Amino acid sequence: MDSDTVVSLPHAVEKLVNHGDTIALEGFSHLIPFAAGHEIIRQGITGLTFCRMTPDLLSDMMIAAGCVDRLVCSFFASGSAGSLYEIRRRIESQDPAPLPVEEYSHHAMTLRYHAGAARLPFAPISSFVGSDMPGINPDIRAVVDPYTGKKIHVVPPLNPDVTIIHAQRADRKGNVQIWGIAGVQQEAVYAADKVIVTVEEIVDDEVVRADPNRTLIPAHAVDAVCVVPTGAHPSYVQGSYDRDNAFYREWTPISKDPARLREWIDAHIRTTKDHEEYLDAIGRDRIEALRMAPRPSGSVDYGRRPDASTERSLR
């Protein structure tokens, strides 16, 4: 594949994300694609069914900005640093509007992406035995196991219109390399019709070829690669920058006050031109304080066939 997939993030979102889409923005603990979510807010895209394992600050922001009509998720959390008050207001008191939610476990969400990626009709799961989850989610159903005759729960496939992830690096063709916690990014990408990957940097083809096992997402699965350094802030990127824990703690009082929440979104997202202006608004000194010191991993030897002259000399 020789095509160049690198475009700007505003262009990728404008071209590939439509009103009313089902979108997945995945990244587990680190590599959360905040910059892409912010760009969706800037472009005023609405009516989304938003899929994410651990709906967190990004979910709170996008719901408060009016982008999301339905949430498909597992395990609500704010980085263990507080509560997500916009989501709580929507669910607990329908303020300012109700938010339909489909809740699963992490394992069930992973199986849903896996079934979607494999184009399977459903995925069996045994961990809902004794759980209240099937009672609150009618899409968690039970079927008869054709091998044992016993009943087993199943979950439906999840096939987003668009999946967006963040990664450390890619080449211009769209071969994406990830290290650290890999999460469910690979399954979510293969399950989707269209894929946007934001990355910290673009590297030469030779860099990717030198370490092929780190290529979790191959070029044929990617529609657009966007260079967005620090695009996962306030989450972290293994090897690049730490999580902005202070930001996570600050989010609770911001989220708790609806007027303050919307002022924050206006000041830091809607009135900023792009992610670089967002980082200016957050504070460059604050961002620089999160930078990690280098700690390269050891190298491995993939080996290669000796050339003909070497083979002759060995005989």
mmCIF file of C-alpha atoms in Angstrom:
data_model
loop_
_atom_site.group_PDB
_atom_site.id
_atom_site.type_symbol
_atom_site.label_atom_id
_atom_site.label_comp_id
_atom_site.label_asym_id
_atom_site.label_seq_id
_atom_site.Cartn_x
_atom_site.Cartn_y
_atom_site.Cartn_z
ATOM 1 C CA MET A 1 0.000 0.000 0.000
ATOM 2 C CA ASP A 2 1.680 3.209 -1.165
ATOM 3 C CA SER A 3 -1.006 5.797 -0.408
ATOM 4 C CA ASP A 4 -0.330 8.575 2.105
ATOM 5 C CA THR A 5 -2.971 8.572 4.871
ATOM 6 C CA VAL A 6 -1.706 11.638 6.753
ATOM 7 C CA VAL A 7 -4.217 14.491 6.984
ATOM 8 C CA SER A 8 -5.038 17.152 9.546
ATOM 9 C CA LEU A 9 -7.339 16.191 12.415
ATOM 10 C CA PRO A 10 -10.001 18.794 11.468
ATOM 11 C CA HIS A 11 -10.036 17.407 7.918
ATOM 12 C CA ALA A 12 -10.309 13.783 9.095
ATOM 13 C CA VAL A 13 -13.188 14.529 11.475
ATOM 14 C CA GLU A 14 -15.029 16.636 8.890
ATOM 15 C CA LYS A 15 -14.665 13.930 6.234
ATOM 16 C CA LEU A 16 -15.233 10.761 8.288
ATOM 17 C CA VAL A 17 -17.489 11.612 11.269
ATOM 18 C CA ASN A 18 -21.143 12.355 10.522
ATOM 19 C CA HIS A 19 -24.058 13.514 12.616
ATOM 20 C CA GLY A 20 -25.871 10.520 14.097
ATOM 21 C CA ASP A 21 -22.906 8.135 13.781
ATOM 22 C CA THR A 22 -22.013 5.401 16.231
ATOM 23 C CA ILE A 23 -18.442 6.220 17.243
ATOM 24 C CA ALA A 24 -15.904 4.518 19.497
ATOM 25 C CA LEU A 25 -13.087 6.539 21.088
ATOM 26 C CA GLU A 26 -10.915 3.929 22.768
ATOM 27 C CA GLY A 27 -7.750 3.990 24.818
ATOM 28 C CA PHE A 28 -7.454 2.220 28.151
ATOM 29 C CA SER A 29 -5.880 4.315 30.933
ATOM 30 C CA HIS A 30 -3.417 5.915 28.518
ATOM 31 C CA LEU A 31 -3.671 6.867 24.820
ATOM 32 C CA ILE A 32 -7.185 8.274 25.282
ATOM 33 C CA PRO A 33 -7.946 10.317 22.118
ATOM 34 C CA PHE A 34 -8.954 13.553 23.857
ATOM 35 C CA ALA A 35 -7.837 15.803 20.976
ATOM 36 C CA ALA A 36 -10.149 13.977 18.562
ATOM 37 C CA GLY A 37 -13.080 14.285 20.965
ATOM 38 C CA HIS A 38 -12.368 17.997 21.315
ATOM 39 C CA GLU A 39 -12.351 18.387 17.514
ATOM 40 C CA ILE A 40 -15.777 16.701 17.332
ATOM 41 C CA ILE A 41 -16.998 19.292 19.860
ATOM 42 C CA ARG A 42 -15.470 22.161 17.819
ATOM 43 C CA GLN A 43 -17.225 20.978 14.661
ATOM 44 C CA GLY A 44 -20.564 20.758 16.485
ATOM 45 C CA ILE A 45 -21.273 17.155 15.503
ATOM 46 C CA THR A 46 -24.350 15.871 17.335
ATOM 47 C CA GLY A 47 -26.648 12.876 17.688
ATOM 48 C CA LEU A 48 -23.775 10.460 18.331
ATOM 49 C CA THR A 49 -23.995 7.042 19.922
ATOM 50 C CA PHE A 50 -20.783 7.152 21.925
ATOM 51 C CA CYS A 51 -19.020 3.856 22.742
ATOM 52 C CA ARG A 52 -16.215 3.688 25.246
ATOM 53 C CA MET A 53 -14.855 1.339 27.888
ATOM 54 C CA THR A 54 -14.667 3.451 31.053
ATOM 55 C CA PRO A 55 -16.570 6.617 30.135
ATOM 56 C CA ASP A 56 -14.388 9.271 31.761
ATOM 57 C CA LEU A 57 -13.653 12.992 31.463
ATOM 58 C CA LEU A 58 -13.820 12.791 27.668
ATOM 59 C CA SER A 59 -17.330 11.353 27.882
ATOM 60 C CA ASP A 60 -18.356 14.035 30.401
ATOM 61 C CA MET A 61 -17.058 16.760 28.049
ATOM 62 C CA MET A 62 -18.723 15.410 24.892
ATOM 63 C CA ILE A 63 -22.049 14.822 26.627
ATOM 64 C CA ALA A 64 -21.998 18.313 28.186
ATOM 65 C CA ALA A 65 -21.181 19.769 24.747
ATOM 66 C CA GLY A 66 -24.351 18.211 23.306
ATOM 67 C CA CYS A 67 -22.590 15.772 20.970
ATOM 68 C CA VAL A 68 -23.942 12.526 22.463
ATOM 69 C CA ASP A 69 -27.502 11.141 22.387
ATOM 70 C CA ARG A 70 -26.690 7.619 23.610
ATOM 71 C CA LEU A 71 -23.876 6.074 25.672
ATOM 72 C CA VAL A 72 -22.623 2.483 25.272
ATOM 73 C CA CYS A 73 -20.067 1.754 27.973
ATOM 74 C CA SER A 74 -18.619 -0.177 30.898
ATOM 75 C CA PHE A 75 -17.382 0.990 34.313
ATOM 76 C CA PHE A 76 -17.976 4.729 34.846
ATOM 77 C CA ALA A 77 -14.860 6.350 36.282
ATOM 78 C CA SER A 78 -12.954 9.624 36.439
ATOM 79 C CA GLY A 79 -9.456 8.256 36.679
ATOM 80 C CA SER A 80 -10.132 7.386 40.344
ATOM 81 C CA ALA A 81 -10.053 11.127 41.038
ATOM 82 C CA GLY A 82 -13.693 12.092 41.535
ATOM 83 C CA SER A 83 -17.074 11.960 39.887
ATOM 84 C CA LEU A 84 -18.488 12.673 36.435
ATOM 85 C CA TYR A 85 -21.257 15.087 37.305
ATOM 86 C CA GLU A 86 -22.599 15.768 33.790
ATOM 87 C CA ILE A 87 -23.187 12.038 33.299
ATOM 88 C CA ARG A 88 -24.667 11.778 36.817
ATOM 89 C CA ARG A 89 -27.078 14.670 36.178
ATOM 90 C CA ARG A 90 -28.238 13.086 32.914
ATOM 91 C CA ILE A 91 -28.812 9.628 34.432
ATOM 92 C CA GLU A 92 -29.977 10.472 37.960
ATOM 93 C CA SER A 93 -32.215 13.492 37.288
ATOM 94 C CA GLN A 94 -32.488 13.758 33.475
ATOM 95 C CA ASP A 95 -30.936 17.249 33.765
ATOM 96 C CA PRO A 96 -30.937 18.952 31.269
ATOM 97 C CA ALA A 97 -32.118 15.907 29.263
ATOM 98 C CA PRO A 98 -32.187 12.120 29.741
ATOM 99 C CA LEU A 99 -29.250 10.097 28.465
ATOM 100 C CA PRO A 100 -30.022 6.531 27.292
ATOM 101 C CA VAL A 101 -27.254 4.201 28.471
ATOM 102 C CA GLU A 102 -26.350 0.635 27.488
ATOM 103 C CA GLU A 103 -24.106 -0.690 30.244
ATOM 104 C CA TYR A 104 -21.875 -3.757 30.006
ATOM 105 C CA SER A 105 -18.815 -5.081 31.833
ATOM 106 C CA HIS A 106 -15.316 -4.479 30.430
ATOM 107 C CA HIS A 107 -15.182 -8.120 29.385
ATOM 108 C CA ALA A 108 -18.532 -7.864 27.613
ATOM 109 C CA MET A 109 -17.468 -4.699 25.739
ATOM 110 C CA THR A 110 -14.270 -6.416 24.648
ATOM 111 C CA LEU A 111 -16.274 -9.404 23.393
ATOM 112 C CA ARG A 112 -18.685 -7.058 21.575
ATOM 113 C CA TYR A 113 -15.789 -5.442 19.684
ATOM 114 C CA HIS A 114 -14.290 -8.874 19.054
ATOM 115 C CA ALA A 115 -17.583 -10.179 17.605
ATOM 116 C CA GLY A 116 -17.880 -7.014 15.525
ATOM 117 C CA ALA A 117 -14.355 -7.384 14.183
ATOM 118 C CA ALA A 118 -14.980 -11.043 13.259
ATOM 119 C CA ARG A 119 -18.465 -10.218 11.846
ATOM 120 C CA LEU A 120 -20.026 -12.756 14.217
ATOM 121 C CA PRO A 121 -23.747 -12.597 15.180
ATOM 122 C CA PHE A 122 -22.995 -12.563 18.929
ATOM 123 C CA ALA A 123 -20.384 -13.551 21.510
ATOM 124 C CA PRO A 124 -20.964 -15.944 24.447
ATOM 125 C CA ILE A 125 -19.933 -14.785 27.924
ATOM 126 C CA SER A 126 -20.016 -16.747 31.178
ATOM 127 C CA SER A 127 -19.253 -13.970 33.688
ATOM 128 C CA PHE A 128 -22.834 -12.640 33.890
ATOM 129 C CA VAL A 129 -23.986 -15.667 35.939
ATOM 130 C CA GLY A 130 -25.334 -14.246 39.210
ATOM 131 C CA SER A 131 -24.993 -10.665 37.934
ATOM 132 C CA ASP A 132 -27.728 -7.997 37.903
ATOM 133 C CA MET A 133 -26.498 -6.720 34.522
ATOM 134 C CA PRO A 134 -28.792 -8.876 32.335
ATOM 135 C CA GLY A 135 -31.737 -7.469 34.294
ATOM 136 C CA ILE A 136 -30.921 -3.867 33.328
ATOM 137 C CA ASN A 137 -29.722 -4.457 29.766
ATOM 138 C CA PRO A 138 -32.144 -6.358 27.495
ATOM 139 C CA ASP A 139 -29.394 -6.832 24.885
ATOM 140 C CA ILE A 140 -27.607 -9.226 27.245
ATOM 141 C CA ARG A 141 -29.537 -12.387 26.417
ATOM 142 C CA ALA A 142 -29.344 -16.120 27.077
ATOM 143 C CA VAL A 143 -29.230 -18.904 24.490
ATOM 144 C CA VAL A 144 -28.858 -22.667 24.676
ATOM 145 C CA ASP A 145 -25.289 -23.883 24.237
ATOM 146 C CA PRO A 146 -25.559 -26.409 21.349
ATOM 147 C CA TYR A 147 -22.744 -28.504 22.862
ATOM 148 C CA THR A 148 -23.821 -28.818 26.506
ATOM 149 C CA GLY A 149 -27.540 -27.952 26.355
ATOM 150 C CA LYS A 150 -27.010 -25.398 29.135
ATOM 151 C CA LYS A 151 -28.000 -21.734 28.899
ATOM 152 C CA ILE A 152 -25.276 -19.155 28.358
ATOM 153 C CA HIS A 153 -25.421 -15.353 28.102
ATOM 154 C CA VAL A 154 -24.535 -13.666 24.826
ATOM 155 C CA VAL A 155 -23.836 -10.065 23.796
ATOM 156 C CA PRO A 156 -24.347 -8.516 20.350
ATOM 157 C CA PRO A 157 -21.492 -7.410 18.051
ATOM 158 C CA LEU A 158 -20.440 -3.769 18.186
ATOM 159 C CA ASN A 159 -19.652 -2.241 14.795
ATOM 160 C CA PRO A 160 -18.974 1.511 15.090
ATOM 161 C CA ASP A 161 -19.328 3.703 12.031
ATOM 162 C CA VAL A 162 -16.033 5.269 13.129
ATOM 163 C CA THR A 163 -13.362 4.227 15.625
ATOM 164 C CA ILE A 164 -10.796 6.783 16.777
ATOM 165 C CA ILE A 165 -7.663 5.882 18.740
ATOM 166 C CA HIS A 166 -4.419 7.609 19.749
ATOM 167 C CA ALA A 167 -0.992 5.967 19.381
ATOM 168 C CA GLN A 168 2.688 6.701 19.834
ATOM 169 C CA ARG A 169 3.651 6.614 16.167
ATOM 170 C CA ALA A 170 2.796 5.575 12.618
ATOM 171 C CA ASP A 171 4.351 5.696 9.182
ATOM 172 C CA ARG A 172 2.732 7.734 6.415
ATOM 173 C CA LYS A 173 0.983 4.643 5.020
ATOM 174 C CA GLY A 174 -0.905 4.141 8.295
ATOM 175 C CA ASN A 175 0.988 1.318 9.991
ATOM 176 C CA VAL A 176 0.431 2.183 13.667
ATOM 177 C CA GLN A 177 2.708 1.201 16.547
ATOM 178 C CA ILE A 178 1.569 1.079 20.186
ATOM 179 C CA TRP A 179 3.384 0.067 23.366
ATOM 180 C CA GLY A 180 2.339 0.071 26.985
ATOM 181 C CA ILE A 181 -1.264 -0.952 27.723
ATOM 182 C CA ALA A 182 -2.740 -2.028 24.368
ATOM 183 C CA GLY A 183 -6.350 -2.022 25.592
ATOM 184 C CA VAL A 184 -9.066 -2.870 23.081
ATOM 185 C CA GLN A 185 -7.829 -0.612 20.284
ATOM 186 C CA GLN A 186 -7.110 -3.406 17.812
ATOM 187 C CA GLU A 187 -10.563 -4.996 18.164
ATOM 188 C CA ALA A 188 -12.328 -1.606 18.016
ATOM 189 C CA VAL A 189 -10.448 -0.693 14.830
ATOM 190 C CA TYR A 190 -11.259 -3.937 13.018
ATOM 191 C CA ALA A 191 -14.923 -3.700 14.086
ATOM 192 C CA ALA A 192 -15.377 -0.238 12.548
ATOM 193 C CA ASP A 193 -16.287 0.904 9.038
ATOM 194 C CA LYS A 194 -13.873 3.867 9.214
ATOM 195 C CA VAL A 195 -10.802 4.510 11.356
ATOM 196 C CA ILE A 196 -8.966 7.670 12.426
ATOM 197 C CA VAL A 197 -5.665 7.365 14.305
ATOM 198 C CA THR A 198 -4.059 10.369 15.985
ATOM 199 C CA VAL A 199 -0.348 9.915 16.738
ATOM 200 C CA GLU A 200 2.437 11.632 18.614
ATOM 201 C CA GLU A 201 4.729 11.441 15.568
ATOM 202 C CA ILE A 202 5.174 10.160 12.028
ATOM 203 C CA VAL A 203 8.263 8.002 11.502
ATOM 204 C CA ASP A 204 10.003 6.610 8.431
ATOM 205 C CA ASP A 205 8.918 3.229 7.033
ATOM 206 C CA GLU A 206 12.245 1.760 8.151
ATOM 207 C CA VAL A 207 11.516 2.523 11.806
ATOM 208 C CA VAL A 208 8.265 0.529 11.644
ATOM 209 C CA ARG A 209 9.855 -2.313 9.683
ATOM 210 C CA ALA A 210 12.685 -2.578 12.219
ATOM 211 C CA ASP A 211 10.230 -3.550 14.987
ATOM 212 C CA PRO A 212 7.174 -5.172 13.318
ATOM 213 C CA ASN A 213 5.722 -6.730 16.479
ATOM 214 C CA ARG A 214 4.849 -3.266 17.793
ATOM 215 C CA THR A 215 2.596 -2.634 14.761
ATOM 216 C CA LEU A 216 -0.792 -3.371 16.329
ATOM 217 C CA ILE A 217 -2.806 -1.630 13.588
ATOM 218 C CA PRO A 218 -1.806 -2.295 9.957
ATOM 219 C CA ALA A 219 -2.230 0.290 7.212
ATOM 220 C CA HIS A 220 -5.091 -1.510 5.443
ATOM 221 C CA ALA A 221 -7.350 -0.894 8.464
ATOM 222 C CA VAL A 222 -6.699 2.864 8.690
ATOM 223 C CA ASP A 223 -8.448 5.648 6.756
ATOM 224 C CA ALA A 224 -6.641 8.652 8.233
ATOM 225 C CA VAL A 225 -3.562 9.332 10.350
ATOM 226 C CA CYS A 226 -3.342 12.718 12.064
ATOM 227 C CA VAL A 227 -0.220 14.079 13.757
ATOM 228 C CA VAL A 228 -1.377 15.484 17.088
ATOM 229 C CA PRO A 229 1.463 15.708 19.652
ATOM 230 C CA THR A 230 0.181 15.539 23.237
ATOM 231 C CA GLY A 231 -3.150 14.499 21.728
ATOM 232 C CA ALA A 232 -4.028 12.311 24.704
ATOM 233 C CA HIS A 233 -3.803 15.042 27.372
ATOM 234 C CA PRO A 234 -4.887 14.877 30.197
ATOM 235 C CA SER A 235 -4.351 11.094 29.959
ATOM 236 C CA TYR A 236 -0.835 9.835 29.394
ATOM 237 C CA VAL A 237 1.222 8.279 26.614
ATOM 238 C CA GLN A 238 3.704 5.595 27.645
ATOM 239 C CA GLY A 239 7.203 6.921 27.073
ATOM 240 C CA SER A 240 6.150 10.485 26.175
ATOM 241 C CA TYR A 241 4.262 12.242 28.980
ATOM 242 C CA ASP A 242 2.655 11.445 32.297
ATOM 243 C CA ARG A 243 -0.999 11.658 33.212
ATOM 244 C CA ASP A 244 -2.064 15.136 34.349
ATOM 245 C CA ASN A 245 -3.387 13.962 37.707
ATOM 246 C CA ALA A 246 -4.003 17.533 38.865
ATOM 247 C CA PHE A 247 -6.312 18.050 35.887
ATOM 248 C CA TYR A 248 -8.326 14.960 36.831
ATOM 249 C CA ARG A 249 -8.713 16.289 40.387
ATOM 250 C CA GLU A 250 -9.678 19.735 39.082
ATOM 251 C CA TRP A 251 -12.361 18.246 36.856
ATOM 252 C CA THR A 252 -14.685 17.267 39.738
ATOM 253 C CA PRO A 253 -15.567 20.850 40.823
ATOM 254 C CA ILE A 254 -15.726 21.959 37.167
ATOM 255 C CA SER A 255 -18.089 19.131 36.257
ATOM 256 C CA LYS A 256 -20.193 19.623 39.376
ATOM 257 C CA ASP A 257 -21.204 23.169 38.340
ATOM 258 C CA PRO A 258 -23.125 23.112 35.003
ATOM 259 C CA ALA A 259 -22.405 26.776 34.223
ATOM 260 C CA ARG A 260 -18.697 26.433 35.043
ATOM 261 C CA LEU A 261 -18.516 23.242 32.960
ATOM 262 C CA ARG A 262 -19.899 24.936 29.869
ATOM 263 C CA GLU A 263 -17.628 27.959 30.398
ATOM 264 C CA TRP A 264 -14.634 25.599 30.524
ATOM 265 C CA ILE A 265 -15.699 23.877 27.292
ATOM 266 C CA ASP A 266 -16.163 27.250 25.576
ATOM 267 C CA ALA A 267 -12.816 28.657 26.787
ATOM 268 C CA HIS A 268 -10.657 25.572 26.205
ATOM 269 C CA ILE A 269 -12.305 23.821 23.244
ATOM 270 C CA ARG A 270 -14.951 25.753 21.291
ATOM 271 C CA THR A 271 -13.024 29.036 21.079
ATOM 272 C CA THR A 272 -9.683 27.372 20.355
ATOM 273 C CA LYS A 273 -8.787 26.818 16.699
ATOM 274 C CA ASP A 274 -7.131 23.448 17.181
ATOM 275 C CA HIS A 275 -5.257 21.239 19.670
ATOM 276 C CA GLU A 276 -2.225 23.531 19.723
ATOM 277 C CA GLU A 277 -4.414 26.410 20.922
ATOM 278 C CA TYR A 278 -5.988 24.035 23.475
ATOM 279 C CA LEU A 279 -2.494 23.339 24.849
ATOM 280 C CA ASP A 280 -1.836 27.106 24.973
ATOM 281 C CA ALA A 281 -5.057 27.521 26.961
ATOM 282 C CA ILE A 282 -4.090 24.721 29.354
ATOM 283 C CA GLY A 283 -0.598 26.209 29.802
ATOM 284 C CA ARG A 284 2.633 25.152 28.100
ATOM 285 C CA ASP A 285 4.562 25.084 31.380
ATOM 286 C CA ARG A 286 2.025 22.629 32.762
ATOM 287 C CA ILE A 287 2.370 20.403 29.705
ATOM 288 C CA GLU A 288 6.182 20.485 29.808
ATOM 289 C CA ALA A 289 6.152 19.401 33.462
ATOM 290 C CA LEU A 290 4.471 16.156 32.351
ATOM 291 C CA ARG A 291 7.274 15.128 29.946
ATOM 292 C CA MET A 292 8.935 11.797 30.701
ATOM 293 C CA ALA A 293 12.664 11.132 30.751
ATOM 294 C CA PRO A 294 13.848 8.526 28.173
ATOM 295 C CA ARG A 295 14.082 4.869 29.179
ATOM 296 C CA PRO A 296 14.528 2.869 25.936
ATOM 297 C CA SER A 297 13.686 -0.810 25.974
ATOM 298 C CA GLY A 298 16.243 -3.450 25.082
ATOM 299 C CA SER A 299 16.399 -4.448 21.441
ATOM 300 C CA VAL A 300 15.626 -7.889 20.016
ATOM 301 C CA ASP A 301 17.203 -9.669 17.075
ATOM 302 C CA TYR A 302 14.689 -10.557 14.329
ATOM 303 C CA GLY A 303 17.432 -12.138 12.253
ATOM 304 C CA ARG A 304 17.785 -12.145 8.477
ATOM 305 C CA ARG A 305 18.906 -14.548 5.824
ATOM 306 C CA PRO A 306 22.614 -14.155 5.079
ATOM 307 C CA ASP A 307 23.382 -12.817 1.595
ATOM 308 C CA ALA A 308 24.847 -15.113 -1.072
ATOM 309 C CA SER A 309 28.495 -14.084 -0.486
ATOM 310 C CA THR A 310 28.168 -14.815 3.229
ATOM 311 C CA GLU A 311 26.574 -18.197 2.485
ATOM 312 C CA ARG A 312 29.496 -19.105 0.177
ATOM 313 C CA SER A 313 32.069 -18.093 2.784
ATOM 314 C CA LEU A 314 30.390 -20.359 5.332
ATOM 315 C CA ARG A 315 30.625 -23.479 3.119
#
